[in-house]
Short mmCIF file of N, CA, C and O in Angstrom, two decimals:
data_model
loop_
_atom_site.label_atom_id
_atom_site.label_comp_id
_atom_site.label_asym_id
_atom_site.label_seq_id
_atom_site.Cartn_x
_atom_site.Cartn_y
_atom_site.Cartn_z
N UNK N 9 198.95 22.92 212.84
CA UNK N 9 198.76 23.42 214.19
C UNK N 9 197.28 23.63 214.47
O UNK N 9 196.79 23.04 215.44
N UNK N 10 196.36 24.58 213.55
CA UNK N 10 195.05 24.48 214.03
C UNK N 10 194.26 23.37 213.16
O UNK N 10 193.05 23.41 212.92
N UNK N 11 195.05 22.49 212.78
CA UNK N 11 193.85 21.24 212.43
C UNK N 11 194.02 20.35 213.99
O UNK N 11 193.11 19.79 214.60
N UNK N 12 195.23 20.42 214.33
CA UNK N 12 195.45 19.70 215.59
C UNK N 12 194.13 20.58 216.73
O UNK N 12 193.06 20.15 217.16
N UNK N 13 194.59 21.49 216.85
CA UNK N 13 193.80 22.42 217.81
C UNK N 13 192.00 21.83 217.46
O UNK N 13 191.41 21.22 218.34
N UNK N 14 191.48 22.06 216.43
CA UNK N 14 190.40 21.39 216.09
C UNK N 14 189.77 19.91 216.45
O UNK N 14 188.73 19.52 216.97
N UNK N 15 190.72 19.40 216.00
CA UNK N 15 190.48 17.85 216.32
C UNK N 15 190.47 17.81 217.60
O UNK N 15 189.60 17.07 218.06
N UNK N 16 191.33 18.49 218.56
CA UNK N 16 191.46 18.27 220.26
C UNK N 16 189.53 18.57 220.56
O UNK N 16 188.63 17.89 221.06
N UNK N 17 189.58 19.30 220.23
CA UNK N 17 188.01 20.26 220.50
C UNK N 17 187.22 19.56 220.21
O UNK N 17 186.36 19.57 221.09
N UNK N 18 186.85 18.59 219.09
CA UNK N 18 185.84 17.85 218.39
C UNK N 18 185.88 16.81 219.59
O UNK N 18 184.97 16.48 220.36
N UNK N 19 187.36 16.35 219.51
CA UNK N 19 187.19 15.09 220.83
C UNK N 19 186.49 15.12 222.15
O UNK N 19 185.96 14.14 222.67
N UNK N 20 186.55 16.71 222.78
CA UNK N 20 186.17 17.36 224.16
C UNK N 20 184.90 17.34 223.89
O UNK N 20 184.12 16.89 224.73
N UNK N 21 184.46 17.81 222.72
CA UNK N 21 182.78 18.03 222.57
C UNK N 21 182.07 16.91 222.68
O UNK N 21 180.89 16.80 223.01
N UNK N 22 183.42 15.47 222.16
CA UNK N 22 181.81 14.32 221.66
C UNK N 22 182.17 13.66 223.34
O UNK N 22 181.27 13.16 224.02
N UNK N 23 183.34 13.76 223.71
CA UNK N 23 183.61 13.47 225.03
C UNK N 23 182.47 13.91 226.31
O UNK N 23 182.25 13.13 227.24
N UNK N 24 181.88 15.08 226.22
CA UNK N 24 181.18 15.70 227.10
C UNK N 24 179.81 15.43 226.34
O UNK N 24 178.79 15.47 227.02
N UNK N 25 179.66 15.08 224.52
CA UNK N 25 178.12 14.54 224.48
C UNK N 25 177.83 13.54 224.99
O UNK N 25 176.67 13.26 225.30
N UNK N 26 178.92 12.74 225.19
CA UNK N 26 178.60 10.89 225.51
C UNK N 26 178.23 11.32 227.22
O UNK N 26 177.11 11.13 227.71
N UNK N 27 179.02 11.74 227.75
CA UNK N 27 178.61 12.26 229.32
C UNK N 27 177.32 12.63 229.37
O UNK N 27 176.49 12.03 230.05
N UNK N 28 177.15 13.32 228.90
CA UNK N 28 175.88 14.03 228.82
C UNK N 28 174.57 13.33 228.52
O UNK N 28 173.52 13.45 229.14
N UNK N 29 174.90 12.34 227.11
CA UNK N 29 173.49 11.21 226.94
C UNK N 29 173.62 9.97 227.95
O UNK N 29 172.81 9.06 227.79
N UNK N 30 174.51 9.87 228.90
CA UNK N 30 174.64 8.62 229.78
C UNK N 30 173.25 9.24 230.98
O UNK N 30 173.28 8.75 232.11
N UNK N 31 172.36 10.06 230.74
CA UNK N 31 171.63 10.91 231.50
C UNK N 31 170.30 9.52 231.88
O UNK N 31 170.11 8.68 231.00
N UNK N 32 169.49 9.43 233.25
CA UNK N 32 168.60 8.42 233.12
C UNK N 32 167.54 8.76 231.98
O UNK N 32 167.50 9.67 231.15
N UNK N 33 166.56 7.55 232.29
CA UNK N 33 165.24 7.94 231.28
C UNK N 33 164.75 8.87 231.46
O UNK N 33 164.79 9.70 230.55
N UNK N 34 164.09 9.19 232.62
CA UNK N 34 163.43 10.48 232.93
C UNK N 34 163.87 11.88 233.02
O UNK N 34 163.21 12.92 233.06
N UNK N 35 165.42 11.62 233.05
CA UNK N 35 165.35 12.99 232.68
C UNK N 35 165.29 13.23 231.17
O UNK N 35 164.82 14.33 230.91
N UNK N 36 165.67 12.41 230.01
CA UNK N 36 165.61 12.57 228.72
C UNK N 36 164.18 12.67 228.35
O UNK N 36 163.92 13.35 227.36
N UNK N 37 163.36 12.17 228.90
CA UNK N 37 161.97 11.88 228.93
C UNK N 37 161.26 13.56 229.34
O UNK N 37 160.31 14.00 228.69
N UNK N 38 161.90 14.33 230.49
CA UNK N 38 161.59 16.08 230.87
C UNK N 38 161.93 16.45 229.53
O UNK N 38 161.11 16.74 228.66
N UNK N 39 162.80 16.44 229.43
CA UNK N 39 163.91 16.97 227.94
C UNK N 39 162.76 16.95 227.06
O UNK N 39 161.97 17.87 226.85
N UNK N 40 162.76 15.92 226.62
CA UNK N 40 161.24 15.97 225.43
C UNK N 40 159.65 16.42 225.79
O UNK N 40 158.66 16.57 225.07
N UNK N 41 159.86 16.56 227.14
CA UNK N 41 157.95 17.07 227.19
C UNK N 41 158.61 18.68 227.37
O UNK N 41 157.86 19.49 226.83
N UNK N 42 159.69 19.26 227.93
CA UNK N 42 159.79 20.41 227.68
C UNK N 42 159.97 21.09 226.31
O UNK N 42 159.56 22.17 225.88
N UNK N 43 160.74 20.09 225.76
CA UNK N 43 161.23 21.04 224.13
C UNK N 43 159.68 20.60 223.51
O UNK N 43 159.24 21.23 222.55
N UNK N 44 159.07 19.73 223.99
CA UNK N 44 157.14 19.66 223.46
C UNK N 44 156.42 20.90 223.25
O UNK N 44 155.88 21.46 222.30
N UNK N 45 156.69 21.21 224.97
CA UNK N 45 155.59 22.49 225.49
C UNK N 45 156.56 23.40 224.92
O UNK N 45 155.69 23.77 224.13
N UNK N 46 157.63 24.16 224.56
CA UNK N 46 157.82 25.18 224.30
C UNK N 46 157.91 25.45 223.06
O UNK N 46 158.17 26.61 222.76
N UNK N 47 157.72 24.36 221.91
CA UNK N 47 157.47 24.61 220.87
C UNK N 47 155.58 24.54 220.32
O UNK N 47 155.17 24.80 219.19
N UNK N 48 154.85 24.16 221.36
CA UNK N 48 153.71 24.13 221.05
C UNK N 48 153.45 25.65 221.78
O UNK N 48 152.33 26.09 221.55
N UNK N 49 154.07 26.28 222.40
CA UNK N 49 153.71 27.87 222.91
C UNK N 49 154.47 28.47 222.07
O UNK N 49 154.18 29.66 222.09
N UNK N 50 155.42 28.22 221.25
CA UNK N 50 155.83 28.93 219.85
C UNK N 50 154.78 29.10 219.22
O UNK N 50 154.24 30.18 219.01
N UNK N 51 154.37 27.91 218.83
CA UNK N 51 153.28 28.02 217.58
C UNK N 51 152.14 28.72 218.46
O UNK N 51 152.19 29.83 217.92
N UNK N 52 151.61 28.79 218.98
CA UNK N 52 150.37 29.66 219.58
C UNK N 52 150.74 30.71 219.56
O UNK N 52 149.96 31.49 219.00
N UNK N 53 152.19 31.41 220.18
CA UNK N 53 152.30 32.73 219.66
C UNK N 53 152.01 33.13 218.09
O UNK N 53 151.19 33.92 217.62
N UNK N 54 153.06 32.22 217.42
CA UNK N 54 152.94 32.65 216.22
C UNK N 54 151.47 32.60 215.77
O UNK N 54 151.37 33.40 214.84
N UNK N 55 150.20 31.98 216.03
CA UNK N 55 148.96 32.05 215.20
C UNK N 55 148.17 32.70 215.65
O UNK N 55 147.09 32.99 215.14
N UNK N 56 148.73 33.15 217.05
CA UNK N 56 147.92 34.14 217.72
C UNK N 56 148.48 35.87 217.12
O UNK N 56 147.59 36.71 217.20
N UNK N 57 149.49 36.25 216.71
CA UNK N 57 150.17 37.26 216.17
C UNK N 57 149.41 37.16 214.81
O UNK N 57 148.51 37.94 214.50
N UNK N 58 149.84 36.11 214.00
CA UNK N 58 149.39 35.98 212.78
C UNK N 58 147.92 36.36 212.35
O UNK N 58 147.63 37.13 211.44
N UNK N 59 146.87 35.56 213.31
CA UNK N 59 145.21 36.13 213.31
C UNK N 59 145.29 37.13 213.52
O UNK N 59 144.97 37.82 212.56
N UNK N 60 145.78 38.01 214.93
CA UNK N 60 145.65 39.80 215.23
C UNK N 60 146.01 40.62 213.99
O UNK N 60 145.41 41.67 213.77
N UNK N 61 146.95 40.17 213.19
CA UNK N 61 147.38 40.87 212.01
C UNK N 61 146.42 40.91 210.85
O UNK N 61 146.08 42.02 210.44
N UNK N 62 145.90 39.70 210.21
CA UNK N 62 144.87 39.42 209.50
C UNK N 62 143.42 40.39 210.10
O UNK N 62 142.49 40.69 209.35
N UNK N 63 143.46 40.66 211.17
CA UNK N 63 142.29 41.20 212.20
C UNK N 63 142.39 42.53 211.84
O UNK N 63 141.47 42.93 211.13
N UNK N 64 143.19 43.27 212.12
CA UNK N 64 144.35 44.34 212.62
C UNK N 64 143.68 45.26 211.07
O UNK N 64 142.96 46.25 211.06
N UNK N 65 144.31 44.39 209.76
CA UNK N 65 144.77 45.27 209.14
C UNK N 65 143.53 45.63 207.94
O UNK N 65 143.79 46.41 207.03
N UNK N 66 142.17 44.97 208.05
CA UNK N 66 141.41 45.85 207.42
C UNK N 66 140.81 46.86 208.18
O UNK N 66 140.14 47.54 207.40
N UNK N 67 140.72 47.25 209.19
CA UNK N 67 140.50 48.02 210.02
C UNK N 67 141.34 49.50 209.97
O UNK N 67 140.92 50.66 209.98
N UNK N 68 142.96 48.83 209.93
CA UNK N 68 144.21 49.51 209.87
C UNK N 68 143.37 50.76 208.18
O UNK N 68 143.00 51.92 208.38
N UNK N 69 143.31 50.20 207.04
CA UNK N 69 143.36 50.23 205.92
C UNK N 69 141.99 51.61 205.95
O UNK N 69 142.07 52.80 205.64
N UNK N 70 140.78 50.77 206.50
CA UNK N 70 139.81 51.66 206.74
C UNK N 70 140.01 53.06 207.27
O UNK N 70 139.95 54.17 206.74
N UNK N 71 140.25 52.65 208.41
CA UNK N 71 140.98 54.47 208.60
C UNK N 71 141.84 55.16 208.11
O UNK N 71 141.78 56.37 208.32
N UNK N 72 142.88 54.64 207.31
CA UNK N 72 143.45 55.23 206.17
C UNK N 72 142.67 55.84 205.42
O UNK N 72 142.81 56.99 205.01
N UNK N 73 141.93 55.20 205.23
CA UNK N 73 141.31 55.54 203.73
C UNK N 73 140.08 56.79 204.22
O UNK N 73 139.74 57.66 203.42
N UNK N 74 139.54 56.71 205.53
CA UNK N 74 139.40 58.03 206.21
C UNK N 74 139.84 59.21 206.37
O UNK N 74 139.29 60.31 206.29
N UNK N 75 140.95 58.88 206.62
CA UNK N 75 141.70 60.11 206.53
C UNK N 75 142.03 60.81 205.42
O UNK N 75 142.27 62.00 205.19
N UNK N 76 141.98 59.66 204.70
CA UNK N 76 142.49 60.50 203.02
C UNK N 76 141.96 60.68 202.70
O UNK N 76 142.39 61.25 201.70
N UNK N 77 140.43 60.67 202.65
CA UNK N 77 138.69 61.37 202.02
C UNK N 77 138.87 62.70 202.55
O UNK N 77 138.89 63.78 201.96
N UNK N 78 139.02 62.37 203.99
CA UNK N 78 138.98 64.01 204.58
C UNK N 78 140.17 64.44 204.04
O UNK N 78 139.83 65.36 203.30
N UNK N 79 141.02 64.36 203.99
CA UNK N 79 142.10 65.19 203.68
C UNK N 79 142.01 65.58 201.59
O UNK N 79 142.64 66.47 201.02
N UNK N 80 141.25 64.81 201.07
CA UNK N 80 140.69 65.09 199.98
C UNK N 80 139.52 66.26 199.62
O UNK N 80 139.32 67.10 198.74
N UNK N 81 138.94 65.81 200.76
CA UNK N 81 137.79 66.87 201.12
C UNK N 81 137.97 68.61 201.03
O UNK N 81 137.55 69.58 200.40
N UNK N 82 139.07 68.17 202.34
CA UNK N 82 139.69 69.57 202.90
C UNK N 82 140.31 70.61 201.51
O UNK N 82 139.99 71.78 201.31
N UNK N 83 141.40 69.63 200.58
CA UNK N 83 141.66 69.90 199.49
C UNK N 83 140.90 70.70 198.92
O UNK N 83 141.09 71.91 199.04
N UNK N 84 139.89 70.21 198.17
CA UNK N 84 139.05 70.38 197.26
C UNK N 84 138.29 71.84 197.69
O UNK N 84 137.97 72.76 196.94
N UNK N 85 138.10 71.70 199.40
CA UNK N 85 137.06 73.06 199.44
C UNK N 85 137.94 74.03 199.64
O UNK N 85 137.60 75.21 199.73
N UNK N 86 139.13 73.64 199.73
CA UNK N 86 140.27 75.24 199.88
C UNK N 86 140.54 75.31 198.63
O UNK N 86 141.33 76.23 198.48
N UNK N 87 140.18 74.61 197.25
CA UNK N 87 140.53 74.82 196.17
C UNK N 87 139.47 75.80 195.62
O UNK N 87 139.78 76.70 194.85
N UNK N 88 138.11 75.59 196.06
CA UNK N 88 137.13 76.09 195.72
C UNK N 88 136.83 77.27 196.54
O UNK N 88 135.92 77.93 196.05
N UNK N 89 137.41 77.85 197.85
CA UNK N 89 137.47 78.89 198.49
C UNK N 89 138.02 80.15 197.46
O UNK N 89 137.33 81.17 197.45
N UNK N 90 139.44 80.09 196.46
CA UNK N 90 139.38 81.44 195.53
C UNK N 90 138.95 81.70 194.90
O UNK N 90 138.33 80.73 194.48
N UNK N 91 138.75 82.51 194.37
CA UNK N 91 137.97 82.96 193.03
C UNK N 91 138.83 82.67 191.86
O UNK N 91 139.99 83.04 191.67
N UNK N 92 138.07 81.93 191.08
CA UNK N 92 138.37 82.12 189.68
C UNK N 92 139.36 82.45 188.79
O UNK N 92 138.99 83.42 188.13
N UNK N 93 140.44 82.09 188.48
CA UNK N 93 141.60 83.41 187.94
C UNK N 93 142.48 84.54 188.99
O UNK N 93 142.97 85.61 188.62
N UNK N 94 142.53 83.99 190.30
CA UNK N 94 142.50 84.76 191.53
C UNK N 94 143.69 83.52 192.02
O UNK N 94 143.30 82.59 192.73
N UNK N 95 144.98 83.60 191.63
CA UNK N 95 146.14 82.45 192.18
C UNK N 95 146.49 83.18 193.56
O UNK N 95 146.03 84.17 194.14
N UNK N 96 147.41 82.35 193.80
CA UNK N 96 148.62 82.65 194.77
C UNK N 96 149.16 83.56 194.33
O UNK N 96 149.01 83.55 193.11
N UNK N 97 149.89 84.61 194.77
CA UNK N 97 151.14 85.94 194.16
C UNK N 97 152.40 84.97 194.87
O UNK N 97 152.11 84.35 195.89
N UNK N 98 153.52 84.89 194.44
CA UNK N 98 154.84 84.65 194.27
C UNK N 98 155.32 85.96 194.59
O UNK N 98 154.61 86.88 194.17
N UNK N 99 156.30 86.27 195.20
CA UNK N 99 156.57 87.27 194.69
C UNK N 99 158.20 87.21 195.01
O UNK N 99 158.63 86.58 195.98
N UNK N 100 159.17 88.03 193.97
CA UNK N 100 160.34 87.62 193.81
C UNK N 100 160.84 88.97 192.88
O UNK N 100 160.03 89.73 192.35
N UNK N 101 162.34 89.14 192.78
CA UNK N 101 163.29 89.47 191.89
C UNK N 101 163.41 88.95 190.18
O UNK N 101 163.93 87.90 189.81
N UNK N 102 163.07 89.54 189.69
CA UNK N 102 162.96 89.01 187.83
C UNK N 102 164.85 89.94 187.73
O UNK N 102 165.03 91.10 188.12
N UNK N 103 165.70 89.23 187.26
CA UNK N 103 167.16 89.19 187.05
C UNK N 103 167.30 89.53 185.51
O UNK N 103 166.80 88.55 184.96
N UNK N 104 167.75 90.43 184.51
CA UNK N 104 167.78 89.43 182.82
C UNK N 104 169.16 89.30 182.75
O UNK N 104 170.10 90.04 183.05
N UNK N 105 169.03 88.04 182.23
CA UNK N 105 170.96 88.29 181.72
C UNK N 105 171.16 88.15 180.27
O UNK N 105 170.56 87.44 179.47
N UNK N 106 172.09 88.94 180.09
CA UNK N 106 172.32 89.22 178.69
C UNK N 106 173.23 88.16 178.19
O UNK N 106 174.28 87.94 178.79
N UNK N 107 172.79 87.29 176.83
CA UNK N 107 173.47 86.52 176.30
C UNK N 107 174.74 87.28 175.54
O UNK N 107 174.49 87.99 174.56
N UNK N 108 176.39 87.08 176.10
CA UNK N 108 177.45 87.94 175.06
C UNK N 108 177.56 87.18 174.18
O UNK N 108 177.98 87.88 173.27
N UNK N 109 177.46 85.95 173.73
CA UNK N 109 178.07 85.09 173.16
C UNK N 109 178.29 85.67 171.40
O UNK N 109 177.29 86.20 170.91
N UNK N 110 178.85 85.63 170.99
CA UNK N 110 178.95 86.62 170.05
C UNK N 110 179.02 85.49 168.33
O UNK N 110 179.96 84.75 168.06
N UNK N 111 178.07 85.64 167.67
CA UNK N 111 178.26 84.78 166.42
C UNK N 111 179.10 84.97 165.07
O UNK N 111 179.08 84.10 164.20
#
């Protein structure tokens, strides 16, 4: 049943390709200067994206690496702002629990 169904379909398709290439010269002739131009404005996108990126990303990298000096920076002099032996306090509940376990 659906090999029949298939085969009907294959027939309709090549039925409507043959229609379709009975087309004059010139229009097959548009056909190819269009699928021309829109694959030659593919590729210009694509090498035009591709250079901005190559462009883009040592620049990108540089200011990274800005930010993370300063933010290294910043580090370092709030490290050097306490004194000596002078931490953070925690401060919390100390719990003990007694081991029963008996030997």
């Amino acid at each position: 049943m659906t090999s029949f169904f298939f085969s009907q379909q294959a027939n309709s398709w090549q039925q409507m390709f043959r229609r379709s290439q009975s087309g004059g010269f010139f229009s097959r002739l548009f056909a190819w200067l269009m699928l021309g131009v829109l694959m030659v404005v593919g590729l210009l996108v694509v090498v035009t994206v591709l250079l901005l990126s190559w462009l883009l990303i040592p620049v990108l990298l540089y200011k990274k690496r800005r930010v993370m000096e300063k933010m290294r920076q910043a580090a370092s002099a709030q490290r050097y702002q306490h004194a000596p032996g002078q931490g953070e306090i925690i401060e919390g509940v100390i719990t003990e629990v007694k081991d029963d376990v008996r030997r």
